[in-house]
mmCIF file of C-alpha atoms and ligand atoms in Angstrom:
data_model
loop_
_atom_site.group_PDB
_atom_site.id
_atom_site.type_symbol
_atom_site.label_atom_id
_atom_site.label_comp_id
_atom_site.label_asym_id
_atom_site.label_seq_id
_atom_site.Cartn_x
_atom_site.Cartn_y
_atom_site.Cartn_z
ATOM 1 C CA UNK M 1 2.244 134.844 -50.056
ATOM 2 C CA UNK M 2 0.441 136.450 -48.020
ATOM 3 C CA UNK M 3 -1.213 139.757 -48.760
ATOM 4 C CA UNK M 4 -1.618 142.357 -46.414
ATOM 5 C CA UNK M 5 -4.873 145.181 -46.255
ATOM 6 C CA UNK M 6 -2.828 148.401 -48.120
ATOM 7 C CA UNK M 7 0.052 146.683 -50.116
ATOM 8 C CA UNK M 8 1.554 149.780 -51.497
ATOM 9 C CA UNK M 9 5.432 148.619 -53.775
ATOM 10 C CA UNK M 10 7.556 151.487 -54.661
ATOM 11 C CA UNK M 11 5.123 154.024 -54.405
ATOM 12 C CA UNK M 12 5.965 157.252 -55.414
ATOM 13 C CA UNK M 13 4.516 161.233 -56.271
ATOM 14 C CA UNK M 14 6.164 163.054 -58.105
ATOM 15 C CA UNK M 15 5.296 166.950 -58.264
ATOM 16 C CA UNK M 16 7.051 169.280 -60.859
ATOM 17 C CA UNK M 17 7.649 172.620 -60.631
ATOM 18 C CA UNK M 18 8.830 174.824 -63.600
ATOM 19 C CA UNK M 19 12.325 173.118 -64.079
ATOM 20 C CA UNK M 20 12.491 171.232 -60.395
ATOM 21 C CA UNK M 21 10.929 168.475 -59.231
ATOM 22 C CA UNK M 22 9.968 166.810 -55.508
ATOM 23 C CA UNK M 23 9.347 163.828 -54.897
ATOM 24 C CA UNK M 24 7.003 163.856 -51.548
ATOM 25 C CA UNK M 25 7.275 160.162 -51.785
ATOM 26 C CA UNK M 26 10.100 158.325 -52.932
ATOM 27 C CA UNK M 27 9.515 154.071 -54.031
ATOM 28 C CA UNK M 28 7.911 153.873 -50.644
ATOM 29 C CA UNK M 29 6.816 150.014 -49.728
ATOM 30 C CA UNK M 30 4.907 149.119 -46.998
ATOM 31 C CA UNK M 31 1.738 147.333 -46.021
ATOM 32 C CA UNK M 32 -0.878 147.629 -43.473
ATOM 33 C CA UNK M 33 -2.562 144.332 -42.233
ATOM 34 C CA UNK M 34 -6.837 144.824 -41.710
ATOM 35 C CA UNK M 35 -8.015 145.607 -38.327
ATOM 36 C CA UNK M 36 -4.257 147.545 -37.480
ATOM 37 C CA UNK M 37 -4.693 151.357 -35.581
ATOM 38 C CA UNK M 38 -1.235 152.627 -37.321
ATOM 39 C CA UNK M 39 0.393 156.221 -36.244
ATOM 40 C CA UNK M 40 2.111 157.625 -38.949
ATOM 41 C CA UNK M 41 4.678 160.104 -37.829
ATOM 42 C CA UNK M 42 7.534 162.672 -39.353
ATOM 43 C CA UNK M 43 8.170 166.718 -39.690
ATOM 44 C CA UNK M 44 6.697 168.792 -41.560
ATOM 45 C CA UNK M 45 6.786 168.110 -45.444
ATOM 46 C CA UNK M 46 7.795 164.468 -44.721
ATOM 47 C CA UNK M 47 5.141 163.052 -47.259
ATOM 48 C CA UNK M 48 2.404 162.252 -44.427
ATOM 49 C CA UNK M 49 -0.645 163.918 -46.551
ATOM 50 C CA UNK M 50 0.578 162.629 -49.443
ATOM 51 C CA UNK M 51 0.402 158.851 -48.594
ATOM 52 C CA UNK M 52 -2.770 159.590 -47.096
ATOM 53 C CA UNK M 53 -4.396 161.087 -49.758
ATOM 54 C CA UNK M 54 -2.988 158.185 -51.966
ATOM 55 C CA UNK M 55 -4.509 155.507 -49.830
ATOM 56 C CA UNK M 56 -7.735 156.803 -49.153
ATOM 57 C CA UNK M 57 -8.388 157.697 -53.001
ATOM 58 C CA UNK M 58 -8.057 161.200 -52.871
ATOM 59 C CA UNK M 59 -4.912 161.822 -55.238
ATOM 60 C CA UNK M 60 -3.666 159.386 -57.379
ATOM 61 C CA UNK M 61 0.376 158.622 -57.473
ATOM 62 C CA UNK M 62 3.248 158.752 -60.225
ATOM 63 C CA UNK M 63 4.499 155.381 -60.174
ATOM 64 C CA UNK M 64 4.000 152.254 -58.109
ATOM 65 C CA UNK M 65 1.307 150.251 -57.219
ATOM 66 C CA UNK M 66 -0.930 150.381 -54.271
ATOM 67 C CA UNK M 67 -3.740 147.920 -53.768
ATOM 68 C CA UNK M 68 -6.443 147.755 -51.174
ATOM 69 C CA UNK M 69 -8.365 144.771 -50.060
ATOM 70 C CA UNK M 70 -7.021 143.277 -53.454
ATOM 71 C CA UNK M 71 -8.124 145.716 -55.141
ATOM 72 C CA UNK M 72 -5.372 148.012 -57.249
ATOM 73 C CA UNK M 73 -6.444 151.756 -56.891
ATOM 74 C CA UNK M 74 -3.804 152.881 -58.035
ATOM 75 C CA UNK M 75 -5.647 151.891 -61.984
ATOM 76 C CA UNK M 76 -8.571 153.145 -61.053
ATOM 77 C CA UNK M 77 -9.914 155.935 -63.321
ATOM 78 C CA UNK M 78 -10.926 158.921 -60.975
ATOM 79 C CA UNK M 79 -14.509 158.550 -61.380
ATOM 80 C CA UNK M 80 -14.200 154.909 -60.319
ATOM 81 C CA UNK M 81 -11.969 155.816 -57.487
ATOM 82 C CA UNK M 82 -14.282 158.663 -56.492
ATOM 83 C CA UNK M 83 -17.024 155.115 -56.522
ATOM 84 C CA UNK M 84 -14.627 153.287 -54.231
ATOM 85 C CA UNK M 85 -13.226 156.093 -52.088
ATOM 86 C CA UNK M 86 -17.133 156.600 -51.316
ATOM 87 C CA UNK M 87 -17.653 152.887 -50.667
ATOM 88 C CA UNK M 88 -14.531 151.896 -48.052
ATOM 89 C CA UNK M 89 -12.916 155.171 -47.214
ATOM 90 C CA UNK M 90 -13.664 158.412 -44.268
ATOM 91 C CA UNK M 91 -11.256 160.831 -44.047
ATOM 92 C CA UNK M 92 -10.859 162.703 -40.878
ATOM 93 C CA UNK M 93 -9.174 166.156 -41.025
ATOM 94 C CA UNK M 94 -7.333 168.526 -38.277
ATOM 95 C CA UNK M 95 -10.076 171.506 -38.770
ATOM 96 C CA UNK M 96 -12.693 169.069 -38.814
ATOM 97 C CA UNK M 97 -14.500 170.245 -42.307
ATOM 98 C CA UNK M 98 -17.804 170.454 -41.531
ATOM 99 C CA UNK M 99 -20.469 173.027 -43.902
ATOM 100 C CA UNK M 100 -21.181 175.710 -41.408
ATOM 101 C CA UNK M 101 -24.801 176.079 -43.218
ATOM 102 C CA UNK M 102 -25.516 172.483 -41.652
ATOM 103 C CA UNK M 103 -26.372 171.049 -38.775
ATOM 104 C CA UNK M 104 -24.752 168.088 -37.204
ATOM 105 C CA UNK M 105 -27.526 166.223 -38.710
ATOM 106 C CA UNK M 106 -27.043 167.052 -41.577
ATOM 107 C CA UNK M 107 -23.498 167.508 -41.987
ATOM 108 C CA UNK M 108 -23.420 163.502 -41.083
ATOM 109 C CA UNK M 109 -26.132 162.571 -43.483
ATOM 110 C CA UNK M 110 -24.362 164.028 -46.131
ATOM 111 C CA UNK M 111 -22.109 161.533 -47.327
ATOM 112 C CA UNK M 112 -25.453 159.229 -47.546
ATOM 113 C CA UNK M 113 -26.901 161.331 -49.698
ATOM 114 C CA UNK M 114 -25.275 159.626 -52.289
ATOM 115 C CA UNK M 115 -26.217 156.295 -51.141
ATOM 116 C CA UNK M 116 -29.217 154.387 -52.591
ATOM 117 C CA UNK M 117 -31.173 154.921 -49.112
ATOM 118 C CA UNK M 118 -34.722 155.267 -47.493
ATOM 119 C CA UNK M 119 -35.075 158.522 -45.951
ATOM 120 C CA UNK M 120 -35.439 156.351 -42.913
ATOM 121 C CA UNK M 121 -32.487 154.125 -43.140
ATOM 122 C CA UNK M 122 -30.418 157.357 -43.517
ATOM 123 C CA UNK M 123 -32.429 158.364 -40.086
ATOM 124 C CA UNK M 124 -31.079 155.483 -38.466
ATOM 125 C CA UNK M 125 -27.976 155.287 -39.451
ATOM 126 C CA UNK M 126 -27.298 158.887 -38.565
ATOM 127 C CA UNK M 127 -28.806 158.980 -35.490
ATOM 128 C CA UNK M 128 -26.831 155.740 -34.491
ATOM 129 C CA UNK M 129 -24.043 157.407 -36.030
ATOM 130 C CA UNK M 130 -23.845 160.518 -33.632
ATOM 131 C CA UNK M 131 -24.858 158.338 -30.396
ATOM 132 C CA UNK M 132 -21.202 156.368 -31.147
ATOM 133 C CA UNK M 133 -20.140 159.762 -30.816
ATOM 134 C CA UNK M 134 -21.732 160.906 -27.807
ATOM 135 C CA UNK M 135 -23.477 163.806 -29.235
ATOM 136 C CA UNK M 136 -26.896 162.587 -30.198
ATOM 137 C CA UNK M 137 -28.529 165.220 -27.656
ATOM 138 C CA UNK M 138 -26.698 167.997 -30.353
ATOM 139 C CA UNK M 139 -27.709 166.815 -33.547
ATOM 140 C CA UNK M 140 -29.542 170.308 -34.185
ATOM 141 C CA UNK M 141 -26.421 172.131 -33.514
ATOM 142 C CA UNK M 142 -24.474 174.388 -35.917
ATOM 143 C CA UNK M 143 -20.878 173.284 -35.619
ATOM 144 C CA UNK M 144 -20.290 177.430 -34.819
ATOM 145 C CA UNK M 145 -22.166 176.128 -31.868
ATOM 146 C CA UNK M 146 -20.330 172.801 -30.698
ATOM 147 C CA UNK M 147 -16.564 173.316 -29.496
ATOM 148 C CA UNK M 148 -13.366 172.115 -31.595
ATOM 149 C CA UNK M 149 -13.683 168.583 -29.711
ATOM 150 C CA UNK M 150 -17.616 168.389 -30.556
ATOM 151 C CA UNK M 151 -17.118 169.371 -33.921
ATOM 152 C CA UNK M 152 -14.337 167.036 -34.138
ATOM 153 C CA UNK M 153 -17.138 164.094 -33.144
ATOM 154 C CA UNK M 154 -19.416 165.232 -34.996
ATOM 155 C CA UNK M 155 -16.937 164.687 -38.610
ATOM 156 C CA UNK M 156 -15.900 161.309 -37.319
ATOM 157 C CA UNK M 157 -19.825 160.124 -36.932
ATOM 158 C CA UNK M 158 -20.126 161.668 -40.747
ATOM 159 C CA UNK M 159 -16.609 159.533 -41.641
ATOM 160 C CA UNK M 160 -18.103 156.285 -40.843
ATOM 161 C CA UNK M 161 -21.830 156.579 -41.137
ATOM 162 C CA UNK M 162 -21.184 155.133 -44.400
ATOM 163 C CA UNK M 163 -19.590 151.785 -42.749
ATOM 164 C CA UNK M 164 -16.486 151.983 -44.046
ATOM 165 C CA UNK M 165 -13.124 150.231 -43.581
ATOM 166 C CA UNK M 166 -10.050 152.259 -43.907
ATOM 167 C CA UNK M 167 -10.614 155.237 -41.864
ATOM 168 C CA UNK M 168 -7.897 158.186 -42.234
ATOM 169 C CA UNK M 169 -7.170 160.885 -40.209
ATOM 170 C CA UNK M 170 -4.760 163.328 -40.805
ATOM 171 C CA UNK M 171 -3.635 165.267 -37.605
ATOM 172 C CA UNK M 172 -7.334 164.659 -36.277
ATOM 173 C CA UNK M 173 -5.795 166.620 -32.643
ATOM 174 C CA UNK M 174 -3.384 169.144 -33.679
ATOM 175 C CA UNK M 175 -6.171 171.959 -32.994
ATOM 176 C CA UNK M 176 -7.350 170.571 -29.823
ATOM 177 C CA UNK M 177 -6.497 171.034 -26.137
ATOM 178 C CA UNK M 178 -4.962 167.924 -24.639
ATOM 179 C CA UNK M 179 -8.271 167.177 -22.529
ATOM 180 C CA UNK M 180 -10.763 166.860 -26.350
ATOM 181 C CA UNK M 181 -7.738 165.037 -27.446
ATOM 182 C CA UNK M 182 -7.403 162.709 -25.260
ATOM 183 C CA UNK M 183 -11.909 162.140 -26.095
ATOM 184 C CA UNK M 184 -10.838 162.167 -29.866
ATOM 185 C CA UNK M 185 -8.109 159.061 -29.284
ATOM 186 C CA UNK M 186 -10.302 156.962 -26.881
ATOM 187 C CA UNK M 187 -12.517 157.312 -30.143
ATOM 188 C CA UNK M 188 -10.105 156.546 -32.151
ATOM 189 C CA UNK M 189 -9.219 153.450 -30.111
ATOM 190 C CA UNK M 190 -12.867 152.112 -29.928
ATOM 191 C CA UNK M 191 -13.499 152.468 -33.748
ATOM 192 C CA UNK M 192 -10.722 150.615 -34.635
ATOM 193 C CA UNK M 193 -11.085 147.281 -31.305
ATOM 194 C CA UNK M 194 -14.736 147.603 -30.872
ATOM 195 C CA UNK M 195 -15.810 148.139 -34.670
ATOM 196 C CA UNK M 196 -12.893 146.435 -36.369
ATOM 197 C CA UNK M 197 -12.010 149.666 -38.164
ATOM 198 C CA UNK M 198 -8.275 149.711 -40.542
ATOM 199 C CA UNK M 199 -7.182 153.667 -39.111
ATOM 200 C CA UNK M 200 -4.200 155.417 -40.204
ATOM 201 C CA UNK M 201 -4.012 158.478 -38.573
ATOM 202 C CA UNK M 202 -1.404 161.463 -39.241
ATOM 203 C CA UNK M 203 0.091 162.880 -35.916
ATOM 204 C CA UNK M 204 2.850 164.855 -34.239
ATOM 205 C CA UNK M 205 2.301 164.295 -30.808
ATOM 206 C CA UNK M 206 3.861 160.867 -29.767
ATOM 207 C CA UNK M 207 1.156 161.006 -26.580
ATOM 208 C CA UNK M 208 -1.239 160.335 -29.516
ATOM 209 C CA UNK M 209 0.725 157.474 -31.239
ATOM 210 C CA UNK M 210 0.329 155.807 -28.381
ATOM 211 C CA UNK M 211 -3.147 154.892 -28.451
ATOM 212 C CA UNK M 212 -1.925 153.774 -32.036
ATOM 213 C CA UNK M 213 -1.165 149.947 -32.036
ATOM 214 C CA UNK M 214 1.658 150.864 -34.550
ATOM 215 C CA UNK M 215 4.173 153.694 -35.192
ATOM 216 C CA UNK M 216 5.760 154.240 -38.708
ATOM 217 C CA UNK M 217 8.602 157.354 -39.580
ATOM 218 C CA UNK M 218 8.490 159.459 -42.392
ATOM 219 C CA UNK M 219 11.320 161.593 -43.634
ATOM 220 C CA UNK M 220 11.456 162.973 -47.074
ATOM 221 C CA UNK M 221 9.073 159.960 -48.566
ATOM 222 C CA UNK M 222 10.902 156.919 -47.007
ATOM 223 C CA UNK M 223 10.437 155.350 -44.137
ATOM 224 C CA UNK M 224 13.197 155.542 -41.602
ATOM 225 C CA UNK M 225 14.020 153.138 -38.969
ATOM 226 C CA UNK M 226 14.535 155.840 -36.460
ATOM 227 C CA UNK M 227 13.754 159.730 -36.361
ATOM 228 C CA UNK M 228 15.678 162.177 -36.122
ATOM 229 C CA UNK M 229 15.954 163.874 -32.941
ATOM 230 C CA UNK M 230 13.383 166.950 -32.938
ATOM 231 C CA UNK M 231 13.858 169.990 -34.122
HETATM 232 N N1 ADP Q 301 0.161 169.218 -54.348
HETATM 233 C C1 ADP Q 301 1.077 169.836 -54.600
HETATM 234 N N2 ADP Q 301 1.719 170.396 -55.334
HETATM 235 C C2 ADP Q 301 3.210 170.798 -54.787
HETATM 236 N N3 ADP Q 301 3.883 170.308 -53.970
HETATM 237 C C3 ADP Q 301 3.228 169.243 -53.428
HETATM 238 C C4 ADP Q 301 1.232 169.281 -53.301
HETATM 239 N N4 ADP Q 301 1.694 169.234 -51.663
HETATM 240 C C5 ADP Q 301 2.644 168.441 -50.954
HETATM 241 N N5 ADP Q 301 3.338 168.975 -52.071
HETATM 242 C C6 ADP Q 301 4.610 168.957 -51.047
HETATM 243 O O1 ADP Q 301 5.162 168.117 -50.990
HETATM 244 C C7 ADP Q 301 5.728 167.662 -49.749
HETATM 245 C C8 ADP Q 301 5.686 166.726 -48.608
HETATM 246 O O2 ADP Q 301 4.173 167.173 -48.136
HETATM 247 P P1 ADP Q 301 2.704 166.889 -47.425
HETATM 248 O O3 ADP Q 301 2.823 165.639 -47.957
HETATM 249 O O4 ADP Q 301 2.026 167.393 -47.116
HETATM 250 O O5 ADP Q 301 3.897 166.692 -45.934
HETATM 251 P P2 ADP Q 301 3.357 166.397 -44.414
HETATM 252 O O6 ADP Q 301 2.386 166.414 -44.630
HETATM 253 O O7 ADP Q 301 4.461 165.309 -44.359
HETATM 254 O O8 ADP Q 301 3.954 167.278 -43.432
HETATM 255 C C9 ADP Q 301 5.829 169.546 -49.614
HETATM 256 O O9 ADP Q 301 7.567 169.541 -49.712
HETATM 257 C C10 ADP Q 301 4.979 169.514 -50.408
HETATM 258 O O10 ADP Q 301 5.329 171.102 -50.411
HETATM 259 MG MG1 MG Q 302 0.415 166.755 -43.365
#
């Protein structure tokens, strides 16, 4: 049997609130091939971020299995999972999450400080990542000196600087105007097509989902064939 790059089987995340249990993810089965650019859509509260965080190794499931590139990440302890995440995943957030007191260069360099690299190697990688997102000339700018679209491009450079196989993005254009959003989507397509990154992107915007190679819809923690009409 061929095993996909990402395999979720009966993947469930449950929270207990007093007497109540809620299940943002409910026995989800999902296979994602290597090299896919997947758009994940669905109403607010349908479990999109929950699924993304499990796949990114930021959160752990309550039950079910999750394997990525043959590794059962659901069974890793916190330390091992953090190591796995640092080696394999780049995360792009809606509000960029740049460190305000660091320059663009220093923000991109941050994940590399955990790796055993020489200063010179680090410099090469950071410069290359900033060049890839078209911001080589903004290296010494602080986040407050950049537009939203530029901030997100720095965040993308930070996500790819460690050369991850998998990139996840949670509503990466949710706070941007249409033209900046288009630039971000063009960049994500390049990461997918030219660098071969597997990409999973949560979005509310069908215009953004169009850039992806596949779209899936979540509702109440499950995948659905046909999304309900927008409300
Ligand atoms: N840490 C948490 N504790 C309790 N409930 C949570 C937690 N994280 C998410 N939820 C709940 O899980 C549901 C799905 O959340 P989420 O995955 O963020 O949805 P989406 O990203 O699709 O809007 C929501 O009802 C949310 O309130
Ligand atoms: Mg969300």
